[in-house]
Amino acid sequence: PTVEKRVLIGQIDRIDTVKKDASVYIKIIDYKTGNKDFKLSEIYNGLSLQLAIYLTAATEGSEALLGEKALPAGMFYFRLADKTADANTIKSEEDLLKQFKMKGLLLKDTDMIRAMDRGISGYSSILPAYVKQDGTISESLGSYATYEQFLSLSKHVRRVAGDLGREILRGNTAISPCKTGKGLPCEYCRFHSVCGFNAEKDPYRISHPLKDDVFWSLLEKSGIDS
């Protein structure tokens, strides 16, 4: 059989590590100038793979990078300031931090969350997490994944990236943008003059949002079927 090889090239903006017991954990951050949302449904539908691919690459290549095997701790978008902060509206350091609160997914582990935000109590001002007064994590007020779920996520993005690569090699260049929410990606595309897509008359795909529990259920099912 013919062997196809595809190489994805990218640059991770920031990698942090922390040790817990005998294990090393990796957290990656991708800087964004815009207000980029983190949606598991966009990962599932192959519309936003970059962050998850970065974490997969960092953990699977951790022995070459760090000299030892590392586990996933989290992946986040961090919004770079595109405006100055108004001192009149900032009453505390916490108010300032909230303007830069990261969006993403973190390991469902209280120790790991406290390693990322040492002063967390209630809502974190920098992470999508909430720690209750008894020290436990609030399941509904945050964005978490177990280690097993992170593994399933990595398998999924590998599979989707592979499928997309095969379609590129087959010459599939169909003009088929995908609508998520209210907008199409065309408004950010530099090649609109080339494709000539007209949203008023040309067909486009629609990506419906998935609840987090549905997303993980679909990944679990795909893992069983594969």
mmCIF file with all atom_site columns, N, CA, C and O in Angstrom, residues 61-115:
data_model
loop_
_atom_site.group_PDB
_atom_site.id
_atom_site.type_symbol
_atom_site.label_atom_id
_atom_site.label_alt_id
_atom_site.label_comp_id
_atom_site.label_asym_id
_atom_site.label_entity_id
_atom_site.label_seq_id
_atom_site.pdbx_PDB_ins_code
_atom_site.Cartn_x
_atom_site.Cartn_y
_atom_site.Cartn_z
_atom_site.occupancy
_atom_site.B_iso_or_equiv
_atom_site.pdbx_formal_charge
_atom_site.auth_seq_id
_atom_site.auth_comp_id
_atom_site.auth_asym_id
_atom_site.auth_atom_id
_atom_site.pdbx_PDB_model_num
ATOM 1   N N  . GLY A 1 61  ? 5.564   14.584 22.016 1.00 0.00 ? 61  GLY A N  1
ATOM 2   C CA . GLY A 1 61  ? 6.973   14.859 21.750 1.00 0.00 ? 61  GLY A CA 1
ATOM 3   C C  . GLY A 1 61  ? 7.719   15.338 22.977 1.00 0.00 ? 61  GLY A C  1
ATOM 4   O O  . GLY A 1 61  ? 8.805   15.913 22.871 1.00 0.00 ? 61  GLY A O  1
ATOM 5   N N  . SER A 1 62  ? 7.149   15.099 24.148 1.00 0.00 ? 62  SER A N  1
ATOM 6   C CA . SER A 1 62  ? 7.711   15.652 25.379 1.00 0.00 ? 62  SER A CA 1
ATOM 7   C C  . SER A 1 62  ? 9.071   15.064 25.745 1.00 0.00 ? 62  SER A C  1
ATOM 8   O O  . SER A 1 62  ? 9.897   15.733 26.366 1.00 0.00 ? 62  SER A O  1
ATOM 9   N N  . GLU A 1 63  ? 9.307   13.821 25.369 1.00 0.00 ? 63  GLU A N  1
ATOM 10  C CA . GLU A 1 63  ? 10.602  13.220 25.709 1.00 0.00 ? 63  GLU A CA 1
ATOM 11  C C  . GLU A 1 63  ? 11.740  13.926 24.969 1.00 0.00 ? 63  GLU A C  1
ATOM 12  O O  . GLU A 1 63  ? 12.803  14.164 25.541 1.00 0.00 ? 63  GLU A O  1
ATOM 13  N N  . ALA A 1 64  ? 11.497  14.297 23.717 1.00 0.00 ? 64  ALA A N  1
ATOM 14  C CA . ALA A 1 64  ? 12.505  15.038 22.961 1.00 0.00 ? 64  ALA A CA 1
ATOM 15  C C  . ALA A 1 64  ? 12.594  16.481 23.456 1.00 0.00 ? 64  ALA A C  1
ATOM 16  O O  . ALA A 1 64  ? 13.656  17.091 23.451 1.00 0.00 ? 64  ALA A O  1
ATOM 17  N N  . LEU A 1 65  ? 11.456  17.009 23.902 1.00 0.00 ? 65  LEU A N  1
ATOM 18  C CA . LEU A 1 65  ? 11.401  18.408 24.335 1.00 0.00 ? 65  LEU A CA 1
ATOM 19  C C  . LEU A 1 65  ? 11.933  18.603 25.746 1.00 0.00 ? 65  LEU A C  1
ATOM 20  O O  . LEU A 1 65  ? 12.686  19.543 26.021 1.00 0.00 ? 65  LEU A O  1
ATOM 21  N N  . LEU A 1 66  ? 11.554  17.689 26.656 1.00 0.00 ? 66  LEU A N  1
ATOM 22  C CA . LEU A 1 66  ? 11.877  17.854 28.071 1.00 0.00 ? 66  LEU A CA 1
ATOM 23  C C  . LEU A 1 66  ? 12.795  16.775 28.627 1.00 0.00 ? 66  LEU A C  1
ATOM 24  O O  . LEU A 1 66  ? 13.269  16.890 29.758 1.00 0.00 ? 66  LEU A O  1
ATOM 25  N N  . GLY A 1 67  ? 12.981  15.720 27.859 1.00 0.00 ? 67  GLY A N  1
ATOM 26  C CA . GLY A 1 67  ? 13.797  14.626 28.348 1.00 0.00 ? 67  GLY A CA 1
ATOM 27  C C  . GLY A 1 67  ? 13.019  13.599 29.138 1.00 0.00 ? 67  GLY A C  1
ATOM 28  O O  . GLY A 1 67  ? 13.588  12.643 29.678 1.00 0.00 ? 67  GLY A O  1
ATOM 29  N N  . GLU A 1 68  ? 11.704  13.767 29.230 1.00 0.00 ? 68  GLU A N  1
ATOM 30  C CA . GLU A 1 68  ? 10.856  12.804 29.930 1.00 0.00 ? 68  GLU A CA 1
ATOM 31  C C  . GLU A 1 68  ? 9.422   12.926 29.440 1.00 0.00 ? 68  GLU A C  1
ATOM 32  O O  . GLU A 1 68  ? 9.028   13.939 28.864 1.00 0.00 ? 68  GLU A O  1
ATOM 33  N N  . LYS A 1 69  ? 8.661   11.882 29.661 1.00 0.00 ? 69  LYS A N  1
ATOM 34  C CA . LYS A 1 69  ? 7.275   11.850 29.223 1.00 0.00 ? 69  LYS A CA 1
ATOM 35  C C  . LYS A 1 69  ? 6.432   12.808 30.055 1.00 0.00 ? 69  LYS A C  1
ATOM 36  O O  . LYS A 1 69  ? 6.565   12.864 31.276 1.00 0.00 ? 69  LYS A O  1
ATOM 37  N N  . ALA A 1 70  ? 5.587   13.594 29.390 1.00 0.00 ? 70  ALA A N  1
ATOM 38  C CA . ALA A 1 70  ? 4.730   14.564 30.090 1.00 0.00 ? 70  ALA A CA 1
ATOM 39  C C  . ALA A 1 70  ? 3.260   14.270 29.823 1.00 0.00 ? 70  ALA A C  1
ATOM 40  O O  . ALA A 1 70  ? 2.895   13.659 28.811 1.00 0.00 ? 70  ALA A O  1
ATOM 41  N N  . LEU A 1 71  ? 2.421   14.722 30.726 1.00 0.00 ? 71  LEU A N  1
ATOM 42  C CA . LEU A 1 71  ? 0.977   14.534 30.648 1.00 0.00 ? 71  LEU A CA 1
ATOM 43  C C  . LEU A 1 71  ? 0.298   15.885 30.422 1.00 0.00 ? 71  LEU A C  1
ATOM 44  O O  . LEU A 1 71  ? 0.843   16.932 30.759 1.00 0.00 ? 71  LEU A O  1
ATOM 45  N N  . PRO A 1 72  ? -0.918  15.881 29.857 1.00 0.00 ? 72  PRO A N  1
ATOM 46  C CA . PRO A 1 72  ? -1.606  17.144 29.593 1.00 0.00 ? 72  PRO A CA 1
ATOM 47  C C  . PRO A 1 72  ? -2.173  17.775 30.863 1.00 0.00 ? 72  PRO A C  1
ATOM 48  O O  . PRO A 1 72  ? -2.799  17.097 31.681 1.00 0.00 ? 72  PRO A O  1
ATOM 49  N N  . ALA A 1 73  ? -1.945  19.069 31.023 1.00 0.00 ? 73  ALA A N  1
ATOM 50  C CA . ALA A 1 73  ? -2.522  19.812 32.147 1.00 0.00 ? 73  ALA A CA 1
ATOM 51  C C  . ALA A 1 73  ? -3.573  20.807 31.677 1.00 0.00 ? 73  ALA A C  1
ATOM 52  O O  . ALA A 1 73  ? -4.494  21.141 32.415 1.00 0.00 ? 73  ALA A O  1
ATOM 53  N N  . GLY A 1 74  ? -3.431  21.293 30.450 1.00 0.00 ? 74  GLY A N  1
ATOM 54  C CA . GLY A 1 74  ? -4.417  22.229 29.950 1.00 0.00 ? 74  GLY A CA 1
ATOM 55  C C  . GLY A 1 74  ? -3.971  22.877 28.654 1.00 0.00 ? 74  GLY A C  1
ATOM 56  O O  . GLY A 1 74  ? -2.793  22.838 28.287 1.00 0.00 ? 74  GLY A O  1
ATOM 57  N N  . MET A 1 75  ? -4.932  23.465 27.957 1.00 0.00 ? 75  MET A N  1
ATOM 58  C CA . MET A 1 75  ? -4.652  24.223 26.731 1.00 0.00 ? 75  MET A CA 1
ATOM 59  C C  . MET A 1 75  ? -5.579  25.427 26.715 1.00 0.00 ? 75  MET A C  1
ATOM 60  O O  . MET A 1 75  ? -6.785  25.310 26.974 1.00 0.00 ? 75  MET A O  1
ATOM 61  N N  . PHE A 1 76  ? -5.001  26.589 26.388 1.00 0.00 ? 76  PHE A N  1
ATOM 62  C CA . PHE A 1 76  ? -5.749  27.832 26.554 1.00 0.00 ? 76  PHE A CA 1
ATOM 63  C C  . PHE A 1 76  ? -5.444  28.845 25.458 1.00 0.00 ? 76  PHE A C  1
ATOM 64  O O  . PHE A 1 76  ? -4.346  28.885 24.912 1.00 0.00 ? 76  PHE A O  1
ATOM 65  N N  . TYR A 1 77  ? -6.460  29.663 25.179 1.00 0.00 ? 77  TYR A N  1
ATOM 66  C CA . TYR A 1 77  ? -6.272  30.876 24.402 1.00 0.00 ? 77  TYR A CA 1
ATOM 67  C C  . TYR A 1 77  ? -6.077  32.029 25.384 1.00 0.00 ? 77  TYR A C  1
ATOM 68  O O  . TYR A 1 77  ? -6.807  32.139 26.376 1.00 0.00 ? 77  TYR A O  1
ATOM 69  N N  . PHE A 1 78  ? -5.095  32.865 25.093 1.00 0.00 ? 78  PHE A N  1
ATOM 70  C CA . PHE A 1 78  ? -4.863  34.057 25.914 1.00 0.00 ? 78  PHE A CA 1
ATOM 71  C C  . PHE A 1 78  ? -4.986  35.264 24.994 1.00 0.00 ? 78  PHE A C  1
ATOM 72  O O  . PHE A 1 78  ? -4.262  35.371 23.993 1.00 0.00 ? 78  PHE A O  1
ATOM 73  N N  . ARG A 1 79  ? -5.871  36.162 25.342 1.00 0.00 ? 79  ARG A N  1
ATOM 74  C CA . ARG A 1 79  ? -6.093  37.340 24.496 1.00 0.00 ? 79  ARG A CA 1
ATOM 75  C C  . ARG A 1 79  ? -5.082  38.426 24.814 1.00 0.00 ? 79  ARG A C  1
ATOM 76  O O  . ARG A 1 79  ? -4.997  38.913 25.945 1.00 0.00 ? 79  ARG A O  1
ATOM 77  N N  . LEU A 1 80  ? -4.311  38.798 23.795 1.00 0.00 ? 80  LEU A N  1
ATOM 78  C CA . LEU A 1 80  ? -3.391  39.915 23.952 1.00 0.00 ? 80  LEU A CA 1
ATOM 79  C C  . LEU A 1 80  ? -4.179  41.210 23.955 1.00 0.00 ? 80  LEU A C  1
ATOM 80  O O  . LEU A 1 80  ? -5.157  41.368 23.222 1.00 0.00 ? 80  LEU A O  1
ATOM 81  N N  . ALA A 1 81  ? -3.766  42.152 24.791 1.00 0.00 ? 81  ALA A N  1
ATOM 82  C CA . ALA A 1 81  ? -4.491  43.417 24.928 1.00 0.00 ? 81  ALA A CA 1
ATOM 83  C C  . ALA A 1 81  ? -4.460  44.186 23.619 1.00 0.00 ? 81  ALA A C  1
ATOM 84  O O  . ALA A 1 81  ? -3.406  44.394 23.025 1.00 0.00 ? 81  ALA A O  1
ATOM 85  N N  . ASP A 1 82  ? -5.635  44.563 23.138 1.00 0.00 ? 82  ASP A N  1
ATOM 86  C CA . ASP A 1 82  ? -5.695  45.410 21.955 1.00 0.00 ? 82  ASP A CA 1
ATOM 87  C C  . ASP A 1 82  ? -6.226  46.796 22.299 1.00 0.00 ? 82  ASP A C  1
ATOM 88  O O  . ASP A 1 82  ? -6.617  47.566 21.440 1.00 0.00 ? 82  ASP A O  1
ATOM 89  N N  . LYS A 1 83  ? -6.254  47.084 23.600 1.00 0.00 ? 83  LYS A N  1
ATOM 90  C CA . LYS A 1 83  ? -6.650  48.402 24.063 1.00 0.00 ? 83  LYS A CA 1
ATOM 91  C C  . LYS A 1 83  ? -6.069  48.629 25.442 1.00 0.00 ? 83  LYS A C  1
ATOM 92  O O  . LYS A 1 83  ? -5.708  47.686 26.156 1.00 0.00 ? 83  LYS A O  1
ATOM 93  N N  . THR A 1 84  ? -5.954  49.853 25.830 1.00 0.00 ? 84  THR A N  1
ATOM 94  C CA . THR A 1 84  ? -5.417  50.168 27.148 1.00 0.00 ? 84  THR A CA 1
ATOM 95  C C  . THR A 1 84  ? -6.504  50.020 28.202 1.00 0.00 ? 84  THR A C  1
ATOM 96  O O  . THR A 1 84  ? -7.691  50.194 27.925 1.00 0.00 ? 84  THR A O  1
ATOM 97  N N  . ALA A 1 85  ? -6.087  49.663 29.398 1.00 0.00 ? 85  ALA A N  1
ATOM 98  C CA . ALA A 1 85  ? -7.045  49.503 30.495 1.00 0.00 ? 85  ALA A CA 1
ATOM 99  C C  . ALA A 1 85  ? -7.349  50.860 31.115 1.00 0.00 ? 85  ALA A C  1
ATOM 100 O O  . ALA A 1 85  ? -6.460  51.696 31.296 1.00 0.00 ? 85  ALA A O  1
ATOM 101 N N  . ASP A 1 86  ? -8.608  51.082 31.430 1.00 0.00 ? 86  ASP A N  1
ATOM 102 C CA . ASP A 1 86  ? -9.038  52.323 32.056 1.00 0.00 ? 86  ASP A CA 1
ATOM 103 C C  . ASP A 1 86  ? -8.880  52.185 33.568 1.00 0.00 ? 86  ASP A C  1
ATOM 104 O O  . ASP A 1 86  ? -9.575  51.400 34.209 1.00 0.00 ? 86  ASP A O  1
ATOM 105 N N  . ALA A 1 87  ? -7.972  52.952 34.132 1.00 0.00 ? 87  ALA A N  1
ATOM 106 C CA . ALA A 1 87  ? -7.688  52.854 35.569 1.00 0.00 ? 87  ALA A CA 1
ATOM 107 C C  . ALA A 1 87  ? -8.914  53.195 36.408 1.00 0.00 ? 87  ALA A C  1
ATOM 108 O O  . ALA A 1 87  ? -9.053  52.724 37.540 1.00 0.00 ? 87  ALA A O  1
ATOM 109 N N  . ASN A 1 88  ? -9.825  53.977 35.855 1.00 0.00 ? 88  ASN A N  1
ATOM 110 C CA . ASN A 1 88  ? -11.020 54.381 36.615 1.00 0.00 ? 88  ASN A CA 1
ATOM 111 C C  . ASN A 1 88  ? -11.998 53.220 36.808 1.00 0.00 ? 88  ASN A C  1
ATOM 112 O O  . ASN A 1 88  ? -12.838 53.256 37.710 1.00 0.00 ? 88  ASN A O  1
ATOM 113 N N  . THR A 1 89  ? -11.901 52.211 35.941 1.00 0.00 ? 89  THR A N  1
ATOM 114 C CA . THR A 1 89  ? -12.844 51.083 36.036 1.00 0.00 ? 89  THR A CA 1
ATOM 115 C C  . THR A 1 89  ? -12.210 49.883 36.728 1.00 0.00 ? 89  THR A C  1
ATOM 116 O O  . THR A 1 89  ? -12.881 48.894 36.980 1.00 0.00 ? 89  THR A O  1
ATOM 117 N N  . ILE A 1 90  ? -10.917 49.948 37.052 1.00 0.00 ? 90  ILE A N  1
ATOM 118 C CA . ILE A 1 90  ? -10.212 48.831 37.683 1.00 0.00 ? 90  ILE A CA 1
ATOM 119 C C  . ILE A 1 90  ? -10.065 49.109 39.167 1.00 0.00 ? 90  ILE A C  1
ATOM 120 O O  . ILE A 1 90  ? -9.372  50.025 39.574 1.00 0.00 ? 90  ILE A O  1
ATOM 121 N N  . LYS A 1 91  ? -10.774 48.332 39.972 1.00 0.00 ? 91  LYS A N  1
ATOM 122 C CA . LYS A 1 91  ? -10.759 48.549 41.413 1.00 0.00 ? 91  LYS A CA 1
ATOM 123 C C  . LYS A 1 91  ? -9.766  47.649 42.136 1.00 0.00 ? 91  LYS A C  1
ATOM 124 O O  . LYS A 1 91  ? -9.416  47.902 43.273 1.00 0.00 ? 91  LYS A O  1
ATOM 125 N N  . SER A 1 92  ? -9.350  46.581 41.481 1.00 0.00 ? 92  SER A N  1
ATOM 126 C CA . SER A 1 92  ? -8.422  45.652 42.128 1.00 0.00 ? 92  SER A CA 1
ATOM 127 C C  . SER A 1 92  ? -7.611  44.918 41.075 1.00 0.00 ? 92  SER A C  1
ATOM 128 O O  . SER A 1 92  ? -7.908  44.984 39.873 1.00 0.00 ? 92  SER A O  1
ATOM 129 N N  . GLU A 1 93  ? -6.605  44.204 41.529 1.00 0.00 ? 93  GLU A N  1
ATOM 130 C CA . GLU A 1 93  ? -5.802  43.389 40.618 1.00 0.00 ? 93  GLU A CA 1
ATOM 131 C C  . GLU A 1 93  ? -6.654  42.303 39.986 1.00 0.00 ? 93  GLU A C  1
ATOM 132 O O  . GLU A 1 93  ? -6.464  41.938 38.830 1.00 0.00 ? 93  GLU A O  1
ATOM 133 N N  . GLU A 1 94  ? -7.637  41.808 40.723 1.00 0.00 ? 94  GLU A N  1
ATOM 134 C CA . GLU A 1 94  ? -8.524  40.776 40.198 1.00 0.00 ? 94  GLU A CA 1
ATOM 135 C C  . GLU A 1 94  ? -9.327  41.295 39.015 1.00 0.00 ? 94  GLU A C  1
ATOM 136 O O  . GLU A 1 94  ? -9.534  40.589 38.026 1.00 0.00 ? 94  GLU A O  1
ATOM 137 N N  . ASP A 1 95  ? -9.794  42.553 39.096 1.00 0.00 ? 95  ASP A N  1
ATOM 138 C CA . ASP A 1 95  ? -10.524 43.150 37.982 1.00 0.00 ? 95  ASP A CA 1
ATOM 139 C C  . ASP A 1 95  ? -9.646  43.241 36.743 1.00 0.00 ? 95  ASP A C  1
ATOM 140 O O  . ASP A 1 95  ? -10.112 43.040 35.615 1.00 0.00 ? 95  ASP A O  1
ATOM 141 N N  . LEU A 1 96  ? -8.377  43.548 36.957 1.00 0.00 ? 96  LEU A N  1
ATOM 142 C CA . LEU A 1 96  ? -7.442  43.638 35.843 1.00 0.00 ? 96  LEU A CA 1
ATOM 143 C C  . LEU A 1 96  ? -7.221  42.263 35.213 1.00 0.00 ? 96  LEU A C  1
ATOM 144 O O  . LEU A 1 96  ? -7.228  42.111 33.985 1.00 0.00 ? 96  LEU A O  1
ATOM 145 N N  . LEU A 1 97  ? -7.054  41.243 36.050 1.00 0.00 ? 97  LEU A N  1
ATOM 146 C CA . LEU A 1 97  ? -6.805  39.901 35.547 1.00 0.00 ? 97  LEU A CA 1
ATOM 147 C C  . LEU A 1 97  ? -7.986  39.351 34.750 1.00 0.00 ? 97  LEU A C  1
ATOM 148 O O  . LEU A 1 97  ? -7.806  38.614 33.777 1.00 0.00 ? 97  LEU A O  1
ATOM 149 N N  . LYS A 1 98  ? -9.202  39.713 35.156 1.00 0.00 ? 98  LYS A N  1
ATOM 150 C CA . LYS A 1 98  ? -10.395 39.203 34.483 1.00 0.00 ? 98  LYS A CA 1
ATOM 151 C C  . LYS A 1 98  ? -10.436 39.605 33.010 1.00 0.00 ? 98  LYS A C  1
ATOM 152 O O  . LYS A 1 98  ? -11.042 38.912 32.191 1.00 0.00 ? 98  LYS A O  1
ATOM 153 N N  . GLN A 1 99  ? -9.801  40.742 32.690 1.00 0.00 ? 99  GLN A N  1
ATOM 154 C CA . GLN A 1 99  ? -9.776  41.177 31.298 1.00 0.00 ? 99  GLN A CA 1
ATOM 155 C C  . GLN A 1 99  ? -8.931  40.251 30.436 1.00 0.00 ? 99  GLN A C  1
ATOM 156 O O  . GLN A 1 99  ? -9.032  40.251 29.217 1.00 0.00 ? 99  GLN A O  1
ATOM 157 N N  . PHE A 1 100 ? -8.078  39.451 31.082 1.00 0.00 ? 100 PHE A N  1
ATOM 158 C CA . PHE A 1 100 ? -7.188  38.558 30.362 1.00 0.00 ? 100 PHE A CA 1
ATOM 159 C C  . PHE A 1 100 ? -7.462  37.090 30.706 1.00 0.00 ? 100 PHE A C  1
ATOM 160 O O  . PHE A 1 100 ? -6.607  36.236 30.524 1.00 0.00 ? 100 PHE A O  1
ATOM 161 N N  . LYS A 1 101 ? -8.665  36.806 31.193 1.00 0.00 ? 101 LYS A N  1
ATOM 162 C CA . LYS A 1 101 ? -8.996  35.445 31.574 1.00 0.00 ? 101 LYS A CA 1
ATOM 163 C C  . LYS A 1 101 ? -8.905  34.514 30.371 1.00 0.00 ? 101 LYS A C  1
ATOM 164 O O  . LYS A 1 101 ? -9.432  34.803 29.296 1.00 0.00 ? 101 LYS A O  1
ATOM 165 N N  . MET A 1 102 ? -8.212  33.387 30.557 1.00 0.00 ? 102 MET A N  1
ATOM 166 C CA . MET A 1 102 ? -7.977  32.462 29.456 1.00 0.00 ? 102 MET A CA 1
ATOM 167 C C  . MET A 1 102 ? -9.205  31.588 29.201 1.00 0.00 ? 102 MET A C  1
ATOM 168 O O  . MET A 1 102 ? -9.998  31.329 30.096 1.00 0.00 ? 102 MET A O  1
ATOM 169 N N  . LYS A 1 103 ? -9.305  31.144 27.955 1.00 0.00 ? 103 LYS A N  1
ATOM 170 C CA . LYS A 1 103 ? -10.379 30.248 27.548 1.00 0.00 ? 103 LYS A CA 1
ATOM 171 C C  . LYS A 1 103 ? -9.755  28.948 27.064 1.00 0.00 ? 103 LYS A C  1
ATOM 172 O O  . LYS A 1 103 ? -8.761  28.969 26.339 1.00 0.00 ? 103 LYS A O  1
ATOM 173 N N  . GLY A 1 104 ? -10.334 27.841 27.470 1.00 0.00 ? 104 GLY A N  1
ATOM 174 C CA . GLY A 1 104 ? -9.766  26.572 27.051 1.00 0.00 ? 104 GLY A CA 1
ATOM 175 C C  . GLY A 1 104 ? -10.240 25.419 27.898 1.00 0.00 ? 104 GLY A C  1
ATOM 176 O O  . GLY A 1 104 ? -11.369 25.411 28.396 1.00 0.00 ? 104 GLY A O  1
ATOM 177 N N  . LEU A 1 105 ? -9.350  24.454 28.080 1.00 0.00 ? 105 LEU A N  1
ATOM 178 C CA . LEU A 1 105 ? -9.689  23.206 28.752 1.00 0.00 ? 105 LEU A CA 1
ATOM 179 C C  . LEU A 1 105 ? -8.555  22.830 29.694 1.00 0.00 ? 105 LEU A C  1
ATOM 180 O O  . LEU A 1 105 ? -7.382  22.892 29.309 1.00 0.00 ? 105 LEU A O  1
ATOM 181 N N  . LEU A 1 106 ? -8.884  22.463 30.923 1.00 0.00 ? 106 LEU A N  1
ATOM 182 C CA . LEU A 1 106 ? -7.847  22.089 31.876 1.00 0.00 ? 106 LEU A CA 1
ATOM 183 C C  . LEU A 1 106 ? -8.150  20.747 32.527 1.00 0.00 ? 106 LEU A C  1
ATOM 184 O O  . LEU A 1 106 ? -9.297  20.306 32.570 1.00 0.00 ? 106 LEU A O  1
ATOM 185 N N  . LEU A 1 107 ? -7.090  20.125 32.996 1.00 0.00 ? 107 LEU A N  1
ATOM 186 C CA . LEU A 1 107 ? -7.217  18.817 33.635 1.00 0.00 ? 107 LEU A CA 1
ATOM 187 C C  . LEU A 1 107 ? -8.074  18.932 34.892 1.00 0.00 ? 107 LEU A C  1
ATOM 188 O O  . LEU A 1 107 ? -7.901  19.845 35.692 1.00 0.00 ? 107 LEU A O  1
ATOM 189 N N  . LYS A 1 108 ? -8.991  17.976 35.035 1.00 0.00 ? 108 LYS A N  1
ATOM 190 C CA . LYS A 1 108 ? -9.869  17.993 36.213 1.00 0.00 ? 108 LYS A CA 1
ATOM 191 C C  . LYS A 1 108 ? -9.115  17.429 37.411 1.00 0.00 ? 108 LYS A C  1
ATOM 192 O O  . LYS A 1 108 ? -9.262  16.266 37.788 1.00 0.00 ? 108 LYS A O  1
ATOM 193 N N  . ASP A 1 109 ? -8.279  18.286 37.976 1.00 0.00 ? 109 ASP A N  1
ATOM 194 C CA . ASP A 1 109 ? -7.421  17.898 39.082 1.00 0.00 ? 109 ASP A CA 1
ATOM 195 C C  . ASP A 1 109 ? -7.206  19.141 39.941 1.00 0.00 ? 109 ASP A C  1
ATOM 196 O O  . ASP A 1 109 ? -6.625  20.135 39.488 1.00 0.00 ? 109 ASP A O  1
ATOM 197 N N  . THR A 1 110 ? -7.678  19.108 41.168 1.00 0.00 ? 110 THR A N  1
ATOM 198 C CA . THR A 1 110 ? -7.607  20.284 42.034 1.00 0.00 ? 110 THR A CA 1
ATOM 199 C C  . THR A 1 110 ? -6.180  20.764 42.241 1.00 0.00 ? 110 THR A C  1
ATOM 200 O O  . THR A 1 110 ? -5.904  21.975 42.206 1.00 0.00 ? 110 THR A O  1
ATOM 201 N N  . ASP A 1 111 ? -5.256  19.833 42.453 1.00 0.00 ? 111 ASP A N  1
ATOM 202 C CA . ASP A 1 111 ? -3.857  20.224 42.648 1.00 0.00 ? 111 ASP A CA 1
ATOM 203 C C  . ASP A 1 111 ? -3.314  20.948 41.429 1.00 0.00 ? 111 ASP A C  1
ATOM 204 O O  . ASP A 1 111 ? -2.568  21.930 41.552 1.00 0.00 ? 111 ASP A O  1
ATOM 205 N N  . MET A 1 112 ? -3.663  20.485 40.235 1.00 0.00 ? 112 MET A N  1
ATOM 206 C CA . MET A 1 112 ? -3.174  21.110 39.014 1.00 0.00 ? 112 MET A CA 1
ATOM 207 C C  . MET A 1 112 ? -3.779  22.499 38.838 1.00 0.00 ? 112 MET A C  1
ATOM 208 O O  . MET A 1 112 ? -3.102  23.439 38.411 1.00 0.00 ? 112 MET A O  1
ATOM 209 N N  . ILE A 1 113 ? -5.055  22.630 39.186 1.00 0.00 ? 113 ILE A N  1
ATOM 210 C CA . ILE A 1 113 ? -5.702  23.935 39.077 1.00 0.00 ? 113 ILE A CA 1
ATOM 211 C C  . ILE A 1 113 ? -5.068  24.927 40.043 1.00 0.00 ? 113 ILE A C  1
ATOM 212 O O  . ILE A 1 113 ? -4.798  26.081 39.695 1.00 0.00 ? 113 ILE A O  1
ATOM 213 N N  . ARG A 1 114 ? -4.784  24.465 41.261 1.00 0.00 ? 114 ARG A N  1
ATOM 214 C CA . ARG A 1 114 ? -4.141  25.350 42.237 1.00 0.00 ? 114 ARG A CA 1
ATOM 215 C C  . ARG A 1 114 ? -2.698  25.692 41.842 1.00 0.00 ? 114 ARG A C  1
ATOM 216 O O  . ARG A 1 114 ? -2.192  26.753 42.201 1.00 0.00 ? 114 ARG A O  1
ATOM 217 N N  . ALA A 1 115 ? -2.059  24.812 41.087 1.00 0.00 ? 115 ALA A N  1
ATOM 218 C CA . ALA A 1 115 ? -0.713  25.115 40.605 1.00 0.00 ? 115 ALA A CA 1
ATOM 219 C C  . ALA A 1 115 ? -0.747  26.232 39.562 1.00 0.00 ? 115 ALA A C  1
ATOM 220 O O  . ALA A 1 115 ? 0.197   27.018 39.456 1.00 0.00 ? 115 ALA A O  1
#
